[in-house]
mmCIF file of C-alpha atoms and ligand atoms in Angstrom:
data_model
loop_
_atom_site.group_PDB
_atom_site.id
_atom_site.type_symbol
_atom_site.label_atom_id
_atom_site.label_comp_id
_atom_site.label_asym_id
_atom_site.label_seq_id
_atom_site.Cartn_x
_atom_site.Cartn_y
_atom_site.Cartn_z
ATOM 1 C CA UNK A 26 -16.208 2.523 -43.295
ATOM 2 C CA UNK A 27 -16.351 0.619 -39.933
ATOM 3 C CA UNK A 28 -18.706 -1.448 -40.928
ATOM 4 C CA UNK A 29 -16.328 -2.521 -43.687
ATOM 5 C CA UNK A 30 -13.781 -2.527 -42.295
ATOM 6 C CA UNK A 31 -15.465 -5.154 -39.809
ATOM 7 C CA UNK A 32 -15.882 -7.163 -42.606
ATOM 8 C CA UNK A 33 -12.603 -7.501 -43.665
ATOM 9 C CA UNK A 34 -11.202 -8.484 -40.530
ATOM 10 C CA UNK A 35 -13.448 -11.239 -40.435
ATOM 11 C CA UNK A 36 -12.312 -12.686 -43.828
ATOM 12 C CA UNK A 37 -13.470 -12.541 -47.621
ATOM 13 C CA UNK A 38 -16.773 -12.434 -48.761
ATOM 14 C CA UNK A 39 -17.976 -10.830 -45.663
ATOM 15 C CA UNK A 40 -20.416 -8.617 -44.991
ATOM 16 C CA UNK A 41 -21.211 -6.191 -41.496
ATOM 17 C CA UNK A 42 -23.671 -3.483 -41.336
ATOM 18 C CA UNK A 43 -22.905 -0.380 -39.412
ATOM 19 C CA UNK A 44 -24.442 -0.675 -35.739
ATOM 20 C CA UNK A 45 -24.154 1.858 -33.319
ATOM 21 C CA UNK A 46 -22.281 -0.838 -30.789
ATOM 22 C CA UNK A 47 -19.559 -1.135 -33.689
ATOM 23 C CA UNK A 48 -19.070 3.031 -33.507
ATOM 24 C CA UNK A 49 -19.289 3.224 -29.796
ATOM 25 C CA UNK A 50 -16.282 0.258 -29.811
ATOM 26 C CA UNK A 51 -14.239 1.977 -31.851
ATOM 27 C CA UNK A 52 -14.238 4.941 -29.608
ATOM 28 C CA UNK A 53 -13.556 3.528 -26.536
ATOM 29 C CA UNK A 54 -10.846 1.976 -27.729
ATOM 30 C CA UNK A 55 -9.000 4.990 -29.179
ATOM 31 C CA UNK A 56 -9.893 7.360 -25.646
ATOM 32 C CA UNK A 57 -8.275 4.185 -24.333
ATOM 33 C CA UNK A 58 -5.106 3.928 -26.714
ATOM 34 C CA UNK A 59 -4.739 7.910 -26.022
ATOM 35 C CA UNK A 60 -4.926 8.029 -22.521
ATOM 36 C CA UNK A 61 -2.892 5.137 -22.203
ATOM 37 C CA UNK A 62 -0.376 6.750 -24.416
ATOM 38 C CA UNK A 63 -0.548 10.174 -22.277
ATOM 39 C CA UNK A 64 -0.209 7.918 -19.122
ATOM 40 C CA UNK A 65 3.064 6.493 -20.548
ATOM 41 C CA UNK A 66 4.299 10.519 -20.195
ATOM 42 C CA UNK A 67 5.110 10.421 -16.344
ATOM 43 C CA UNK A 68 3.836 7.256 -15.526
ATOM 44 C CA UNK A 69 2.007 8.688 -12.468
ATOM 45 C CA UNK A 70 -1.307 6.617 -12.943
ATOM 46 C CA UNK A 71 0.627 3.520 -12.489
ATOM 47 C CA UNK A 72 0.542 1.596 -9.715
ATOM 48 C CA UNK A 73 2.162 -1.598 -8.891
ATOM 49 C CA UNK A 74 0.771 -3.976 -6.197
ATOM 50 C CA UNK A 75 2.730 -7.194 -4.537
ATOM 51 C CA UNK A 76 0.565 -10.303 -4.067
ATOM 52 C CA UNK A 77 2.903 -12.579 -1.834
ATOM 53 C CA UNK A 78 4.003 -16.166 -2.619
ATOM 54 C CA UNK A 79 4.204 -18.530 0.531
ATOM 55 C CA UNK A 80 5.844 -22.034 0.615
ATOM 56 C CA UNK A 81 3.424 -24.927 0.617
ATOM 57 C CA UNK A 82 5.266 -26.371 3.558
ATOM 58 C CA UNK A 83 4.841 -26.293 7.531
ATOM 59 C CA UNK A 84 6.685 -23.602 7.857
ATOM 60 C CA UNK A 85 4.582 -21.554 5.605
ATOM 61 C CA UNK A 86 7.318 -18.465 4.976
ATOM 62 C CA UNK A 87 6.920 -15.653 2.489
ATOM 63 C CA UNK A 88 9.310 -16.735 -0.274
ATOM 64 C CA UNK A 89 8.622 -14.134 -3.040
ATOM 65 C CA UNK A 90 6.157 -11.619 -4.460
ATOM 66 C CA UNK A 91 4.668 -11.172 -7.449
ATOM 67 C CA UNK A 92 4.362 -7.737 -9.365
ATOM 68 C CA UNK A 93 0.827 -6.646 -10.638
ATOM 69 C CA UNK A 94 -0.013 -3.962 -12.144
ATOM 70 C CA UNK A 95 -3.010 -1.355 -11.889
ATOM 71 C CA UNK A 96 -3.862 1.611 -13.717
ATOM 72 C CA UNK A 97 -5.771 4.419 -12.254
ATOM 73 C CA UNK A 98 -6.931 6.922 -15.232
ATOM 74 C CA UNK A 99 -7.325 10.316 -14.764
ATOM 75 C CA UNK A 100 -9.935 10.313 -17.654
ATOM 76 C CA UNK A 101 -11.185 6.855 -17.234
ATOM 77 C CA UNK A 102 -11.283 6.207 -13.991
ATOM 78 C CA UNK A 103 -10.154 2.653 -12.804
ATOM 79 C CA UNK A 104 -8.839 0.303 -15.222
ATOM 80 C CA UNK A 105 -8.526 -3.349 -15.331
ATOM 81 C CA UNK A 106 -5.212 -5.451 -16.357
ATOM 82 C CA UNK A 107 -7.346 -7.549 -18.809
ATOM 83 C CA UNK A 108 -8.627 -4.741 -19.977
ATOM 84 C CA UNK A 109 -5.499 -2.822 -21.077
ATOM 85 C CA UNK A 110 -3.308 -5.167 -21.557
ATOM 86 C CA UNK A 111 -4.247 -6.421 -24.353
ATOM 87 C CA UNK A 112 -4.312 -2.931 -26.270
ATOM 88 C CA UNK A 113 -1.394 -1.802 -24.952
ATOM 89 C CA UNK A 114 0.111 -5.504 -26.777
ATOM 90 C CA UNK A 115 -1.461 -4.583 -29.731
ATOM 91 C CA UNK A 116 -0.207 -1.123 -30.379
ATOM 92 C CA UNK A 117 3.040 -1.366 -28.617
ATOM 93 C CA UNK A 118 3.315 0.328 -25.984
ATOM 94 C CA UNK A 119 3.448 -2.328 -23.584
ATOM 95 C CA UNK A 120 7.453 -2.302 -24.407
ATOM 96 C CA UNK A 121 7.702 1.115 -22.572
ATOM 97 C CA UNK A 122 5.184 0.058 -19.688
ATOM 98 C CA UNK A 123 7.055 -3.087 -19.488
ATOM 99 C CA UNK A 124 10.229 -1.192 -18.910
ATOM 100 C CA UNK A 125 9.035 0.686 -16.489
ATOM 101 C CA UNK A 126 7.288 -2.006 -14.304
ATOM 102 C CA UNK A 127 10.522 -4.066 -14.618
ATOM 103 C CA UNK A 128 12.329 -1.063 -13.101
ATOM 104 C CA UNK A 129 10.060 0.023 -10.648
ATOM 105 C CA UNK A 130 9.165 -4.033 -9.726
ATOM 106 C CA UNK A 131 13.085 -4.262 -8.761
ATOM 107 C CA UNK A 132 13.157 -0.917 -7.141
ATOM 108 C CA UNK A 133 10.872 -1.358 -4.451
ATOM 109 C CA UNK A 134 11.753 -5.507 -3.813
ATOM 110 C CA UNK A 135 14.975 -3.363 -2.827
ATOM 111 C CA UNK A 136 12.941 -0.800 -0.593
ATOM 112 C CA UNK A 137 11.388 -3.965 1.048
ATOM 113 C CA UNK A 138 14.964 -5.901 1.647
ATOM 114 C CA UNK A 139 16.482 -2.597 3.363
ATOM 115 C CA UNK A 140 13.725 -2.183 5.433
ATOM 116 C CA UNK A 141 14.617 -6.171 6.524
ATOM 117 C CA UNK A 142 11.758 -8.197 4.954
ATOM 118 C CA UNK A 143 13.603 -11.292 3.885
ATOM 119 C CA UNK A 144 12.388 -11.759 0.115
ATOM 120 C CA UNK A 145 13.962 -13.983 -2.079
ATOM 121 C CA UNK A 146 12.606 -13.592 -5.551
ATOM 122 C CA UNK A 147 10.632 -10.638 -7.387
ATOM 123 C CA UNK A 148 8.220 -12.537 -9.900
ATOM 124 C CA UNK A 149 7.596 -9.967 -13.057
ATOM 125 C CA UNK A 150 4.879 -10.644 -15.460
ATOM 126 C CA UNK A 151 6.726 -10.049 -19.600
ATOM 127 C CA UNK A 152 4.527 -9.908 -22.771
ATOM 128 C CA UNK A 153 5.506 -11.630 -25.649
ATOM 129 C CA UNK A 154 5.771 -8.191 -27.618
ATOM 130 C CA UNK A 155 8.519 -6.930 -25.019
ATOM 131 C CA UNK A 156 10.462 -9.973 -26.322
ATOM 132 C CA UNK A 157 9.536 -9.256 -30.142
ATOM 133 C CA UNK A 158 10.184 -5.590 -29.934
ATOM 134 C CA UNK A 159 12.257 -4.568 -27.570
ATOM 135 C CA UNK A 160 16.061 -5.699 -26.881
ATOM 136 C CA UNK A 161 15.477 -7.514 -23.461
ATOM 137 C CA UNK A 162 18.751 -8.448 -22.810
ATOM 138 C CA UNK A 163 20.062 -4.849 -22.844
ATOM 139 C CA UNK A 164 16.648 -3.913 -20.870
ATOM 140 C CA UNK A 165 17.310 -6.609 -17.747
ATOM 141 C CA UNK A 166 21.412 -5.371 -17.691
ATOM 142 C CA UNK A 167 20.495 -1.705 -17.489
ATOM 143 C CA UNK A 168 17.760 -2.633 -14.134
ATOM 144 C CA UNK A 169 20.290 -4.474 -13.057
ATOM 145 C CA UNK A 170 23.302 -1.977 -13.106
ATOM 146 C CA UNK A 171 21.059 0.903 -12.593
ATOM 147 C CA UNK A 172 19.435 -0.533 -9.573
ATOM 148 C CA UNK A 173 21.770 -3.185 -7.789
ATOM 149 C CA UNK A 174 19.724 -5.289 -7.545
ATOM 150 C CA UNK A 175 21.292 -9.576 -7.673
ATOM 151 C CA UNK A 176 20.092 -11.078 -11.250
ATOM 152 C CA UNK A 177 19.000 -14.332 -8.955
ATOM 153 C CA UNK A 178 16.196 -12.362 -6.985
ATOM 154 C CA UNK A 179 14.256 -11.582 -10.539
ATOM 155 C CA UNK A 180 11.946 -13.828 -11.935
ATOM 156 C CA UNK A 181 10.428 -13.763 -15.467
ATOM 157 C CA UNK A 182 6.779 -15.010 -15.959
ATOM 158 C CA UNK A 183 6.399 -15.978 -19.125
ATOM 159 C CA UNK A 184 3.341 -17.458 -21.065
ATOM 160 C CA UNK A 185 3.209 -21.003 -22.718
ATOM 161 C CA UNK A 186 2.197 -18.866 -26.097
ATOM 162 C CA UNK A 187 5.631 -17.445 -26.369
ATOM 163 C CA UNK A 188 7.158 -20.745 -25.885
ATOM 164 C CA UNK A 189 5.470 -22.251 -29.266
ATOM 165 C CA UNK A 190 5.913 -18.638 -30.932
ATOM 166 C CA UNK A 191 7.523 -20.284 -34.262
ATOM 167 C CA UNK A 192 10.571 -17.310 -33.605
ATOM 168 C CA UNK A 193 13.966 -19.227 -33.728
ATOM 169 C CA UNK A 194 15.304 -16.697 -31.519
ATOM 170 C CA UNK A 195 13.271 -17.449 -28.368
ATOM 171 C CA UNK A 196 15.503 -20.630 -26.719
ATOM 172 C CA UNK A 197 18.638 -18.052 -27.428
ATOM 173 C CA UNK A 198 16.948 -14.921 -25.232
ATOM 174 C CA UNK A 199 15.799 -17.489 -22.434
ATOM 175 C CA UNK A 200 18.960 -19.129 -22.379
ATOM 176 C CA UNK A 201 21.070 -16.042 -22.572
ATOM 177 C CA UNK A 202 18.405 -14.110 -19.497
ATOM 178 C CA UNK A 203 19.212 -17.675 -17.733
ATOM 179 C CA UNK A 204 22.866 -17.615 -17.980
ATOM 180 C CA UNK A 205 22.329 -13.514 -16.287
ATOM 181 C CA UNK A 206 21.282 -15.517 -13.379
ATOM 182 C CA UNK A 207 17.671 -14.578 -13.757
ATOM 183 C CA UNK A 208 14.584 -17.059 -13.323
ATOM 184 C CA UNK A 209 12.440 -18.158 -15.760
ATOM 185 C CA UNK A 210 8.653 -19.551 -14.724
ATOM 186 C CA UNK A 211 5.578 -20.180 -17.161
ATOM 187 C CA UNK A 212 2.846 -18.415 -16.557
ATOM 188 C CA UNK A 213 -0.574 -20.299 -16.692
ATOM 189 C CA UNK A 214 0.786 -23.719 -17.476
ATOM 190 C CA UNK A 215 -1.421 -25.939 -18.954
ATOM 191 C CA UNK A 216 -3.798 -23.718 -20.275
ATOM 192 C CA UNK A 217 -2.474 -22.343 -23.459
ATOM 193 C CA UNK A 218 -0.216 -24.645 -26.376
ATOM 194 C CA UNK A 219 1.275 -26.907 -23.875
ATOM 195 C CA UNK A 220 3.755 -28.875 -24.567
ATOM 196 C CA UNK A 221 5.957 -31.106 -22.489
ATOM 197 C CA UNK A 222 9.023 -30.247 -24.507
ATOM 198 C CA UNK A 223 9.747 -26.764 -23.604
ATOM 199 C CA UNK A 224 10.220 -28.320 -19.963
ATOM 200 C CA UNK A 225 13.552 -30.147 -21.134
ATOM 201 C CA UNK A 226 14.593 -27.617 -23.955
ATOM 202 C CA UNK A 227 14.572 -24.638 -22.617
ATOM 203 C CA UNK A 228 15.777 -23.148 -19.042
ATOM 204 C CA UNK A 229 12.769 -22.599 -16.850
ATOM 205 C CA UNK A 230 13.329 -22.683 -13.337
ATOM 206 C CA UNK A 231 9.468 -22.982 -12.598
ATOM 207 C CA UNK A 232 5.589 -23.640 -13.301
ATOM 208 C CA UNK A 233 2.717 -21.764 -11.957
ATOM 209 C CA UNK A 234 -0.030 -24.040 -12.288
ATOM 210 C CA UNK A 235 -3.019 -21.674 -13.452
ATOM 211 C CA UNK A 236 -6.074 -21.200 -11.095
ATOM 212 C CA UNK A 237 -8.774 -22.602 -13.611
ATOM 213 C CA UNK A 238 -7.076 -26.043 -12.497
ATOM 214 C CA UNK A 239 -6.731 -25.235 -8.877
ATOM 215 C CA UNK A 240 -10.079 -23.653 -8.877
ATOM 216 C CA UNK A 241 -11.583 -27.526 -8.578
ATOM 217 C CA UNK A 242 -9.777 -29.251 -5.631
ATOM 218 C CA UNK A 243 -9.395 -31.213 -4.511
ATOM 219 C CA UNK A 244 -12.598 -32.950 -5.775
ATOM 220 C CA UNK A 245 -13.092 -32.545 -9.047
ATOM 221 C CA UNK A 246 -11.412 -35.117 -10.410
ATOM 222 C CA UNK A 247 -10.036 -34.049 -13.829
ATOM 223 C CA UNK A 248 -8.217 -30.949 -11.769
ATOM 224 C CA UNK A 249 -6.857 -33.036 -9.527
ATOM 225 C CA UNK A 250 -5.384 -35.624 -12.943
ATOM 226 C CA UNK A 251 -3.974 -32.153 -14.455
ATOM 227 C CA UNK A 252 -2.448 -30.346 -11.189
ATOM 228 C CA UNK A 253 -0.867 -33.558 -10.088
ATOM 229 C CA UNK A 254 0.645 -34.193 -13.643
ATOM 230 C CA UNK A 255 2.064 -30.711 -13.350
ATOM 231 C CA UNK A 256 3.802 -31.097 -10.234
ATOM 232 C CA UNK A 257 4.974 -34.648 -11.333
ATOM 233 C CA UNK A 258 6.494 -32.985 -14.665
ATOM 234 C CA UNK A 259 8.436 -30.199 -12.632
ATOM 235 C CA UNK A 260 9.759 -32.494 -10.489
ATOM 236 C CA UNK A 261 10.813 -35.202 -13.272
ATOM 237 C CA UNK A 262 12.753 -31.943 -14.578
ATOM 238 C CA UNK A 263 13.856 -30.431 -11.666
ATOM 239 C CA UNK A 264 11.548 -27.696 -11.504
ATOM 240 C CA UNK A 265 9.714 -25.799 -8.743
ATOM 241 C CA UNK A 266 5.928 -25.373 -8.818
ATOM 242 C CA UNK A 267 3.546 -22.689 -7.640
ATOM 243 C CA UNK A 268 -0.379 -22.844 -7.489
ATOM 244 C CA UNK A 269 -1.823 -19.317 -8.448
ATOM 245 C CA UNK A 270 -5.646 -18.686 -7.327
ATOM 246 C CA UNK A 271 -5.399 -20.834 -3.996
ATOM 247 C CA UNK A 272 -8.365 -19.568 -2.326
ATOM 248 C CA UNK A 273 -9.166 -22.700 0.510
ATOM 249 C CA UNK A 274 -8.000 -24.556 3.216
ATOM 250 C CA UNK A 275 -9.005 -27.703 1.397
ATOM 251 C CA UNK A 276 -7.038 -26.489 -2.068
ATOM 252 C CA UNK A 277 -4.019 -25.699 0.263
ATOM 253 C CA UNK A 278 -4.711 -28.580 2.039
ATOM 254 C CA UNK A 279 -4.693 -30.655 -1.643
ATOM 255 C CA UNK A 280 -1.743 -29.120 -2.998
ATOM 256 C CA UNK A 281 0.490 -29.518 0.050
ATOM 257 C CA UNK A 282 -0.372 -33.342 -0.296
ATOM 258 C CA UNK A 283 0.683 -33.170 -3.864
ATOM 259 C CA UNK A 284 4.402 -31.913 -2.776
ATOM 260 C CA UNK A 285 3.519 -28.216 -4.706
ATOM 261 C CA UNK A 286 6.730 -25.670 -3.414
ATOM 262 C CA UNK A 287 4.560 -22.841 -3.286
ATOM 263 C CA UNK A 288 0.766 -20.826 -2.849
ATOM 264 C CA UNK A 289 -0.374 -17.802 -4.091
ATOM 265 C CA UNK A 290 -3.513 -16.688 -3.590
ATOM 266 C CA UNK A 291 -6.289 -15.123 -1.761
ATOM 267 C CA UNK A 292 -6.177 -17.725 1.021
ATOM 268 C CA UNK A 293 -2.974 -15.710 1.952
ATOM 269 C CA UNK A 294 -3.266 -12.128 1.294
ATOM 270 C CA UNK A 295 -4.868 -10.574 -2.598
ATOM 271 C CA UNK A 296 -2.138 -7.921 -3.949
ATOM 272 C CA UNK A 297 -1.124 -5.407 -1.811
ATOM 273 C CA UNK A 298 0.301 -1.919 -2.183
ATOM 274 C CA UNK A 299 3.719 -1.698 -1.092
ATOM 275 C CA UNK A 300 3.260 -0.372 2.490
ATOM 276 C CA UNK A 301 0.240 -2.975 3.056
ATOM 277 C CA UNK A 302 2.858 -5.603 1.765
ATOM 278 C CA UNK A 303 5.362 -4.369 4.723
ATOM 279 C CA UNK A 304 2.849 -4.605 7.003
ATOM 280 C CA UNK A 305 1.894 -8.110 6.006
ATOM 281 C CA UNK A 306 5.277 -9.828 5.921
ATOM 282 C CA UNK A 307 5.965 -8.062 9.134
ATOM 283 C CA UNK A 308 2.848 -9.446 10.829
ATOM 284 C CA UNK A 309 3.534 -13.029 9.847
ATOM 285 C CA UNK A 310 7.099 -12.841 11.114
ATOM 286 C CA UNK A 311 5.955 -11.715 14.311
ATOM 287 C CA UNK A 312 3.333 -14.525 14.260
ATOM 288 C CA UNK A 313 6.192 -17.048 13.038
ATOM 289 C CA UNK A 314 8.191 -15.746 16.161
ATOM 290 C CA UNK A 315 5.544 -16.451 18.430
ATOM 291 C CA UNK A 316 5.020 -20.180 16.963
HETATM 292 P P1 C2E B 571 -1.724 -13.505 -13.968
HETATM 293 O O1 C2E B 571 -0.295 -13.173 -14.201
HETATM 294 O O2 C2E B 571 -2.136 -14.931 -14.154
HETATM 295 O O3 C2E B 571 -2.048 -12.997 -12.501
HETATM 296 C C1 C2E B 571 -2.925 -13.627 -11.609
HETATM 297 C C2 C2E B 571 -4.238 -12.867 -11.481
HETATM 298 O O4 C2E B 571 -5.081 -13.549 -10.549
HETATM 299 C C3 C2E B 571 -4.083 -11.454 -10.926
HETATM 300 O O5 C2E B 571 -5.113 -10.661 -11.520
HETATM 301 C C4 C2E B 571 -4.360 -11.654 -9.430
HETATM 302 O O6 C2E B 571 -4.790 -10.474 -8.789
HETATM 303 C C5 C2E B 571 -5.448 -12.682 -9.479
HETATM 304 N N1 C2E B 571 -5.505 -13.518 -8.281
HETATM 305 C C6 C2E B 571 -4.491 -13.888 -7.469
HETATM 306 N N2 C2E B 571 -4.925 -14.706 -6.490
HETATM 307 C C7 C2E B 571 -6.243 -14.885 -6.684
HETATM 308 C C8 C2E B 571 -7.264 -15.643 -5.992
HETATM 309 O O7 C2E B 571 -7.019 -16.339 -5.012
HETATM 310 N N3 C2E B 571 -8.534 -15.560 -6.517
HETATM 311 C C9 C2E B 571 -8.828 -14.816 -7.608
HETATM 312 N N4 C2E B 571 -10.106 -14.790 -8.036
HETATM 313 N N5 C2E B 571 -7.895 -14.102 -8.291
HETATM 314 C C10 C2E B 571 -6.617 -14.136 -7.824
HETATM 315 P P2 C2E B 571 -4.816 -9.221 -12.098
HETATM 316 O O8 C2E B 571 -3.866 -8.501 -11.177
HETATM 317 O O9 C2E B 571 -6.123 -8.591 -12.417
HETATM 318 O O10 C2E B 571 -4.021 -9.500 -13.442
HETATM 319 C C11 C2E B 571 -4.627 -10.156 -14.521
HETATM 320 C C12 C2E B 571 -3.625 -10.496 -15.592
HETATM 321 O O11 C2E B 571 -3.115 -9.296 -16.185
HETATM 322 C C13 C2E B 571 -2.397 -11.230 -15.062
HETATM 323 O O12 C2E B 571 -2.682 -12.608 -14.924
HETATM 324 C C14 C2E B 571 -1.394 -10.929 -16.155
HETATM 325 O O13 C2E B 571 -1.583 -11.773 -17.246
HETATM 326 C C15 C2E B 571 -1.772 -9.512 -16.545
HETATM 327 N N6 C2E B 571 -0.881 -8.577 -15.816
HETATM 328 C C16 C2E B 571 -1.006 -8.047 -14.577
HETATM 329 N N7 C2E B 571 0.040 -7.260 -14.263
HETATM 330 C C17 C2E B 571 0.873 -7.305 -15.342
HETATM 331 C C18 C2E B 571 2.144 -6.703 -15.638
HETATM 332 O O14 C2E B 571 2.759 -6.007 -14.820
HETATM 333 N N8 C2E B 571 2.686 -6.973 -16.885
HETATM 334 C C19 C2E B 571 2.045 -7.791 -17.789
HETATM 335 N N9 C2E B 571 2.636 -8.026 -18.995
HETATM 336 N N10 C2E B 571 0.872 -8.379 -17.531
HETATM 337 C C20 C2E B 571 0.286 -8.148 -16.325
HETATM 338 CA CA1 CA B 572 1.632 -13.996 -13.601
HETATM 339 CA CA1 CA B 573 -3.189 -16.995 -14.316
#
């Protein structure tokens, strides 16, 4: 049956004999769909870590964070993003693990802000499928009421793939989470169905240039074509740009040059877990005091 069904998924007039490999897949994935299910119960194997954002000028500040998540399985130990992600797409669930990291995301950038760390923006990463089958709208209003927290200090990150979904609804949800007050960046940019048009149709309020492009500064030359065409793009449209995957002085160095707003990346701090993210901001303040 697996083997056939193998088959079919890779078209007509297939064929797929049954391997052991195929067998041992299948399993793994469904322990994975059920204990991702069962962690959905109390959400207690979720973890959420902050990696900061810093501005790409002298000055250097903290401007925002950016929520990732991390699973830690009781029955499968340590889990990957990439790894669940995905699946959790595919059967759905990600619409009530999305809810929850949108809550929880805006819940502790307000435990941060009370204990003084002067954040601007929370940056949340949304599937596609939490716009397809969930009610967004009514999702971001209830965080908002339910946690006080000001519409302008969320930010959306988006991928280019939603964008050129063929759904007519998509420029009315961005326009209407826009005119909330909320921020709108594309995730990745560049890498995935890009296309210059969304920049002027549709209500972004930022880029993050992806690190596959960053990865190569400043000397590779075809990087350095793509990342300055991004940042010349934002600007042309009034958009703010941040470099994800910034891992050297020279890259930093590169994208300053280039007039990029903001870095994000390794070269600062990877993400940290909420009280490590205290620490962190804290630290730099006091250095930034000293200066
Ligand atoms: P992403 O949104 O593009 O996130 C950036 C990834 O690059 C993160 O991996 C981050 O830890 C990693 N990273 C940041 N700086 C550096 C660096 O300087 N060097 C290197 N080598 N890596 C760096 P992570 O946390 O494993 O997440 C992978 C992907 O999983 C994310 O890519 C995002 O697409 C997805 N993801 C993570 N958290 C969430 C979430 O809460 N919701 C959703 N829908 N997706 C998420
Ligand atoms: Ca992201
Ligand atoms: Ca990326």
């Amino acid at each position: 049956d697996l083997a056939m069904y193998k088959a079919k998924d890779s078209g007509r007039n297939n064929y797929s004999f049954f391997t052991e490999s195929l067998s041992t897949h299948l399993h793994e994935r469904t322990d994975k769909i059920s204990a991702l299910t069962e962690a959905l119960e109390n959400k207690s194997e979720f973890e959420l870590l902050y990696q900061p954002k810093v501005s790409a000028d002298n000055e250097q500040k903290i401007t925002g964070v950016e929520a990732l998540i991390r699973w830690h399985s009781n029955s499968l130990g340590f889990v990957q993003p990439d790894q669940f992600i995905p699946l959790a797409e595919e059967t759905g669930l990600i619409v009530a693990l999305g809810e929850w990291i949108l809550l929880q995301a805006c819940r502790d950038f307000l435990v941060l802000k009370k204990q003084g760390c002067d954040l601007k923006t929370v940056s949340i990463n949304v599937s596609n499928i939490q716009f397809q089958r969930s009610d967004m709208i009514s999702t971001l209003e209830k965080i908002i009421a339910d946690t006080g927290i000001a519409p302008s200090e969320i930010e959306l990150e988006i991928t280019e793939s939603y964008l050129a979904s063929d759904e007519n609804s998509v420029p009315e949800i961005l326009q209407k989470i826009r005119k909330m007050g909320i921020k709108i960046a594309i995730d990745d940019f560049g890498t995935g169905y890009s296309s210059m048009s969304y920049l002027h149709k549709l209500p972004i309020t930022r880029v993050k240039i992806d690190k596959a492009f960053v990865d190569g500064l400043p000397d590779n030359k075809g990087n350095l074509a793509i990342s300055r065409a991004i940042i010349g793009l934002a600007k042309a449209f009034d958009l703010l740009v941040t470099a994800e995957g910034v891992e050297t002085e020279p890259q930093r160095q590169c994208l300053e040059n280039e007039k990029c707003d903001e870095i994000q990346g390794y070269i600062y701090s990877k993400p940290l877990m909420l009280d490590e993210l205290k620490s962190y901001i804290d630290s730099r303040e006091s250095i930034a005091a000293l200066a």
